[in-house]
PDB file of C-alpha atoms in Angstrom:
ATOM      1  CA  MET I   1     -21.940-168.310 121.887  1.00 50.00           C
ATOM      2  CA  ASN I   2     -23.479-164.855 121.493  1.00 52.00           C
ATOM      3  CA  LEU I   3     -26.962-164.952 122.968  1.00 55.00           C
ATOM      4  CA  ASP I   4     -27.670-161.248 122.561  1.00 63.00           C
ATOM      5  CA  PRO I   5     -31.454-161.030 123.071  1.00 64.00           C
ATOM      6  CA  ALA I   6     -31.608-158.319 120.389  1.00 65.00           C
ATOM      7  CA  VAL I   7     -30.441-160.926 117.849  1.00 62.00           C
ATOM      8  CA  THR I   8     -31.893-164.149 119.229  1.00 62.00           C
ATOM      9  CA  GLY I   9     -34.775-163.190 121.474  1.00 66.00           C
ATOM     10  CA  VAL I  10     -33.203-165.517 124.044  1.00 70.00           C
ATOM     11  CA  ASP I  11     -32.479-164.312 127.545  1.00 77.00           C
ATOM     12  CA  PRO I  12     -31.025-166.519 130.317  1.00 81.00           C
ATOM     13  CA  VAL I  13     -34.484-167.585 131.538  1.00 85.00           C
ATOM     14  CA  VAL I  14     -35.620-168.583 128.038  1.00 77.00           C
ATOM     15  CA  ARG I  15     -32.381-170.503 127.494  1.00 76.00           C
ATOM     16  CA  ALA I  16     -32.710-172.383 130.798  1.00 83.00           C
ATOM     17  CA  ASN I  17     -36.287-173.280 129.929  1.00 82.00           C
ATOM     18  CA  ALA I  18     -35.222-174.474 126.466  1.00 76.00           C
ATOM     19  CA  GLU I  19     -32.572-176.722 128.000  1.00 80.00           C
ATOM     20  CA  LEU I  20     -35.158-178.273 130.352  1.00 84.00           C
ATOM     21  CA  VAL I  21     -37.608-178.788 127.505  1.00 83.00           C
ATOM     22  CA  LEU I  22     -34.896-180.369 125.341  1.00 80.00           C
ATOM     23  CA  GLU I  23     -33.994-182.918 128.012  1.00 84.00           C
ATOM     24  CA  GLU I  24     -37.660-183.787 128.591  1.00 89.00           C
ATOM     25  CA  MET I  25     -38.219-184.053 124.837  1.00 84.00           C
ATOM     26  CA  LEU I  26     -35.265-186.424 124.475  1.00 86.00           C
ATOM     27  CA  ASP I  27     -36.534-188.537 127.378  1.00 90.00           C
ATOM     28  CA  GLY I  28     -39.918-188.717 125.639  1.00 90.00           C
ATOM     29  CA  ILE I  29     -38.336-189.732 122.336  1.00 89.00           C
ATOM     30  CA  ARG I  30     -36.338-192.490 124.001  1.00 88.00           C
ATOM     31  CA  ALA I  31     -39.380-193.769 125.905  1.00 92.00           C
ATOM     32  CA  ALA I  32     -41.532-193.759 122.764  1.00 91.00           C
ATOM     33  CA  LEU I  33     -38.896-195.678 120.789  1.00 89.00           C
ATOM     34  CA  GLU I  34     -38.407-198.210 123.597  1.00 91.00           C
ATOM     35  CA  ASN I  35     -42.162-198.817 123.794  1.00 95.00           C
ATOM     36  CA  GLY I  36     -43.022-198.884 120.080  1.00 91.00           C
ATOM     37  CA  ILE I  37     -45.013-195.644 120.208  1.00 93.00           C
ATOM     38  CA  ALA I  38     -45.355-193.828 116.875  1.00 90.00           C
ATOM     39  CA  LEU I  39     -43.473-190.539 116.687  1.00 88.00           C
ATOM     40  CA  GLY I  40     -44.517-187.527 114.695  1.00 88.00           C
ATOM     41  CA  VAL I  41     -42.250-184.627 113.875  1.00 88.00           C
ATOM     42  CA  GLY I  42     -43.144-180.968 114.102  1.00 83.00           C
ATOM     43  CA  THR I  43     -41.542-177.642 114.734  1.00 78.00           C
ATOM     44  CA  ASP I  44     -42.027-174.868 117.223  1.00 72.00           C
ATOM     45  CA  SER I  45     -41.467-172.218 114.591  1.00 69.00           C
ATOM     46  CA  GLY I  46     -42.804-169.469 116.830  1.00 67.00           C
ATOM     47  CA  VAL I  47     -39.997-170.073 119.323  1.00 67.00           C
ATOM     48  CA  SER I  48     -36.543-168.484 119.227  1.00 64.00           C
ATOM     49  CA  TYR I  49     -34.152-170.471 117.032  1.00 65.00           C
ATOM     50  CA  SER I  50     -36.983-172.523 115.485  1.00 71.00           C
ATOM     51  CA  THR I  51     -37.734-171.028 112.108  1.00 72.00           C
ATOM     52  CA  HIS I  52     -39.703-172.574 109.252  1.00 74.00           C
ATOM     53  CA  SER I  53     -36.521-172.676 107.186  1.00 77.00           C
ATOM     54  CA  ASN I  54     -34.792-174.738 109.862  1.00 84.00           C
ATOM     55  CA  TYR I  55     -37.197-177.692 109.972  1.00 86.00           C
ATOM     56  CA  TRP I  56     -34.322-179.857 108.778  1.00 91.00           C
ATOM     57  CA  ARG I  57     -32.643-179.160 112.116  1.00 88.00           C
ATOM     58  CA  GLU I  58     -35.541-180.880 113.917  1.00 87.00           C
ATOM     59  CA  LEU I  59     -34.907-183.966 111.784  1.00 93.00           C
ATOM     60  CA  ASP I  60     -31.168-183.748 112.393  1.00 92.00           C
ATOM     61  CA  LEU I  61     -31.746-183.483 116.147  1.00 86.00           C
ATOM     62  CA  LEU I  62     -33.875-186.629 116.139  1.00 89.00           C
ATOM     63  CA  GLN I  63     -31.077-188.483 114.402  1.00 93.00           C
ATOM     64  CA  ARG I  64     -28.053-187.093 116.243  1.00 89.00           C
ATOM     65  CA  VAL I  65     -29.447-186.691 119.739  1.00 84.00           C
ATOM     66  CA  GLY I  66     -32.580-188.827 119.667  1.00 86.00           C
ATOM     67  CA  GLY I  67     -30.716-191.801 118.238  1.00 88.00           C
ATOM     68  CA  MET I  68     -33.110-192.508 115.376  1.00 92.00           C
ATOM     69  CA  GLU I  69     -31.927-193.822 112.022  1.00 95.00           C
ATOM     70  CA  PRO I  70     -32.274-191.255 109.179  1.00 97.00           C
ATOM     71  CA  ALA I  71     -34.899-193.327 107.328  1.00 97.00           C
ATOM     72  CA  ALA I  72     -36.980-193.640 110.510  1.00 94.00           C
ATOM     73  CA  VAL I  73     -36.781-189.873 111.033  1.00 95.00           C
ATOM     74  CA  LEU I  74     -37.905-189.165 107.467  1.00 95.00           C
ATOM     75  CA  HIS I  75     -40.713-191.707 107.820  1.00 94.00           C
ATOM     76  CA  ALA I  76     -41.885-190.058 111.064  1.00 94.00           C
ATOM     77  CA  ALA I  77     -41.889-186.629 109.366  1.00 94.00           C
ATOM     78  CA  THR I  78     -43.935-187.838 106.391  1.00 94.00           C
ATOM     79  CA  GLN I  79     -46.013-190.998 106.529  1.00 94.00           C
ATOM     80  CA  GLY I  80     -45.867-191.151 110.329  1.00 94.00           C
ATOM     81  CA  ASN I  81     -47.195-187.605 110.726  1.00 94.00           C
ATOM     82  CA  ALA I  82     -49.929-188.249 108.181  1.00 95.00           C
ATOM     83  CA  ARG I  83     -51.025-191.419 109.984  1.00 95.00           C
ATOM     84  CA  ILE I  84     -51.039-189.758 113.419  1.00 95.00           C
ATOM     85  CA  LEU I  85     -53.136-186.875 112.058  1.00 95.00           C
ATOM     86  CA  GLY I  86     -55.528-189.205 110.230  1.00 96.00           C
ATOM     87  CA  LEU I  87     -54.434-187.807 106.858  1.00 95.00           C
ATOM     88  CA  ASP I  88     -52.599-190.845 105.496  1.00 95.00           C
ATOM     89  CA  SER I  89     -55.269-191.405 102.836  1.00 96.00           C
ATOM     90  CA  VAL I  90     -54.515-187.895 101.547  1.00 94.00           C
ATOM     91  CA  THR I  91     -50.782-187.297 102.073  1.00 93.00           C
ATOM     92  CA  GLY I  92     -47.634-188.610 103.698  1.00 93.00           C
ATOM     93  CA  SER I  93     -46.507-190.898 100.889  1.00 93.00           C
ATOM     94  CA  ILE I  94     -46.334-190.890  97.114  1.00 92.00           C
ATOM     95  CA  ALA I  95     -49.264-192.747  95.614  1.00 93.00           C
ATOM     96  CA  ALA I  96     -51.910-192.266  92.939  1.00 93.00           C
ATOM     97  CA  GLY I  97     -54.769-190.149  94.218  1.00 91.00           C
ATOM     98  CA  LYS I  98     -52.810-188.562  97.073  1.00 92.00           C
ATOM     99  CA  SER I  99     -51.896-184.901  97.339  1.00 90.00           C
ATOM    100  CA  ALA I 100     -48.625-184.183  95.562  1.00 78.00           C
ATOM    101  CA  ASP I 101     -46.687-182.718  98.496  1.00 87.00           C
ATOM    102  CA  LEU I 102     -42.954-183.001  97.867  1.00 91.00           C
ATOM    103  CA  VAL I 103     -39.651-181.329  98.624  1.00 93.00           C
ATOM    104  CA  VAL I 104     -37.087-181.862  95.870  1.00 95.00           C
ATOM    105  CA  VAL I 105     -33.430-181.442  96.823  1.00 96.00           C
ATOM    106  CA  ASP I 106     -30.102-181.824  95.022  1.00 96.00           C
ATOM    107  CA  ALA I 107     -28.760-184.606  97.268  1.00 97.00           C
ATOM    108  CA  ASP I 108     -30.012-187.488  99.382  1.00 97.00           C
ATOM    109  CA  PRO I 109     -31.465-186.138 102.659  1.00 96.00           C
ATOM    110  CA  LEU I 110     -30.707-189.507 104.277  1.00 96.00           C
ATOM    111  CA  GLU I 111     -27.011-188.645 103.906  1.00 97.00           C
ATOM    112  CA  SER I 112     -27.557-185.301 105.646  1.00 96.00           C
ATOM    113  CA  PHE I 113     -30.784-183.552 106.549  1.00 96.00           C
ATOM    114  CA  ARG I 114     -28.945-180.290 105.821  1.00 94.00           C
ATOM    115  CA  HIS I 115     -29.695-180.986 102.135  1.00 95.00           C
ATOM    116  CA  LEU I 116     -33.291-180.012 102.941  1.00 94.00           C
ATOM    117  CA  ALA I 117     -32.142-176.466 103.778  1.00 91.00           C
ATOM    118  CA  ALA I 118     -31.935-175.502 100.096  1.00 91.00           C
ATOM    119  CA  PRO I 119     -34.795-177.126  98.204  1.00 94.00           C
ATOM    120  CA  ARG I 120     -34.649-177.139  94.411  1.00 95.00           C
ATOM    121  CA  MET I 121     -38.428-177.295  94.276  1.00 96.00           C
ATOM    122  CA  VAL I 122     -41.422-177.613  96.566  1.00 93.00           C
ATOM    123  CA  ILE I 123     -44.672-179.113  95.362  1.00 92.00           C
ATOM    124  CA  ALA I 124     -47.663-178.387  97.583  1.00 89.00           C
ATOM    125  CA  ARG I 125     -51.012-179.891  96.565  1.00 84.00           C
ATOM    126  CA  GLY I 126     -49.654-180.202  93.028  1.00 84.00           C
ATOM    127  CA  GLU I 127     -48.487-176.581  92.736  1.00 91.00           C
ATOM    128  CA  ARG I 128     -44.773-176.199  91.936  1.00 94.00           C
ATOM    129  CA  ILE I 129     -42.512-173.611  93.495  1.00 94.00           C
ATOM    130  CA  ILE I 130     -39.135-173.602  91.732  1.00 95.00           C
ATOM    131  CA  ARG I 131     -36.155-172.618  93.911  1.00 93.00           C
ATOM    132  CA  PRO I 132     -38.260-171.181  96.728  1.00 92.00           C
ATOM    133  CA  GLN I 133     -36.849-168.026  98.257  1.00 89.00           C
ATOM    134  CA  ILE I 134     -36.167-168.669 101.926  1.00 85.00           C
ATOM    135  CA  THR I 135     -35.642-165.792 104.313  1.00 82.00           C
ATOM    136  CA  ARG I 136     -32.905-166.697 106.749  1.00 82.00           C
ATOM    137  CA  ILE I 137     -31.630-165.044 109.872  1.00 79.00           C
ATOM    138  CA  GLU I 138     -27.899-165.480 109.299  1.00 83.00           C
ATOM    139  CA  GLU I 139     -26.907-164.822 112.906  1.00 79.00           C
ATOM    140  CA  VAL I 140     -29.344-167.461 114.157  1.00 78.00           C
ATOM    141  CA  ASP I 141     -28.150-169.957 111.527  1.00 82.00           C
ATOM    142  CA  ARG I 142     -24.543-169.304 112.514  1.00 82.00           C
ATOM    143  CA  LEU I 143     -25.294-169.816 116.199  1.00 76.00           C
ATOM    144  CA  LEU I 144     -27.235-173.009 115.534  1.00 78.00           C
ATOM    145  CA  ASP I 145     -24.462-174.360 113.322  1.00 81.00           C
ATOM    146  CA  GLY I 146     -22.136-173.975 116.301  1.00 75.00           C
ATOM    147  CA  LEU I 147     -24.177-176.194 118.591  1.00 68.00           C
TER     148      LEU I 147
END
């Protein structure tokens, strides 16, 4: 894998740190699941390889490596996050009176979280964005696809 810092921003020290953090994160996920602790899902979008457009990869990681079922991952990223943040009366699920925050995709994200990579529409607080334009870093996407 090409880890040219000019492309990725990742040098050997950053990579070693990321590997340590990943293992600790996975241990935390497993411990939370074993002990019935609610999990929220976020992203470190300011970190190399973690872009806003790759949030679906966080969900995929929870399923593939964290061992969570797809529906549980999606629940953690929506209603679970809202509950943890104390916003479940406002968002996190679809109900009358709640903020209309939705991502509309062409296929079932429970079949593959990759479907979230190309949203047909995003609705944020009731405002529609049709076929949002997503800036991607192709080299980073290619490297991540190879993991």
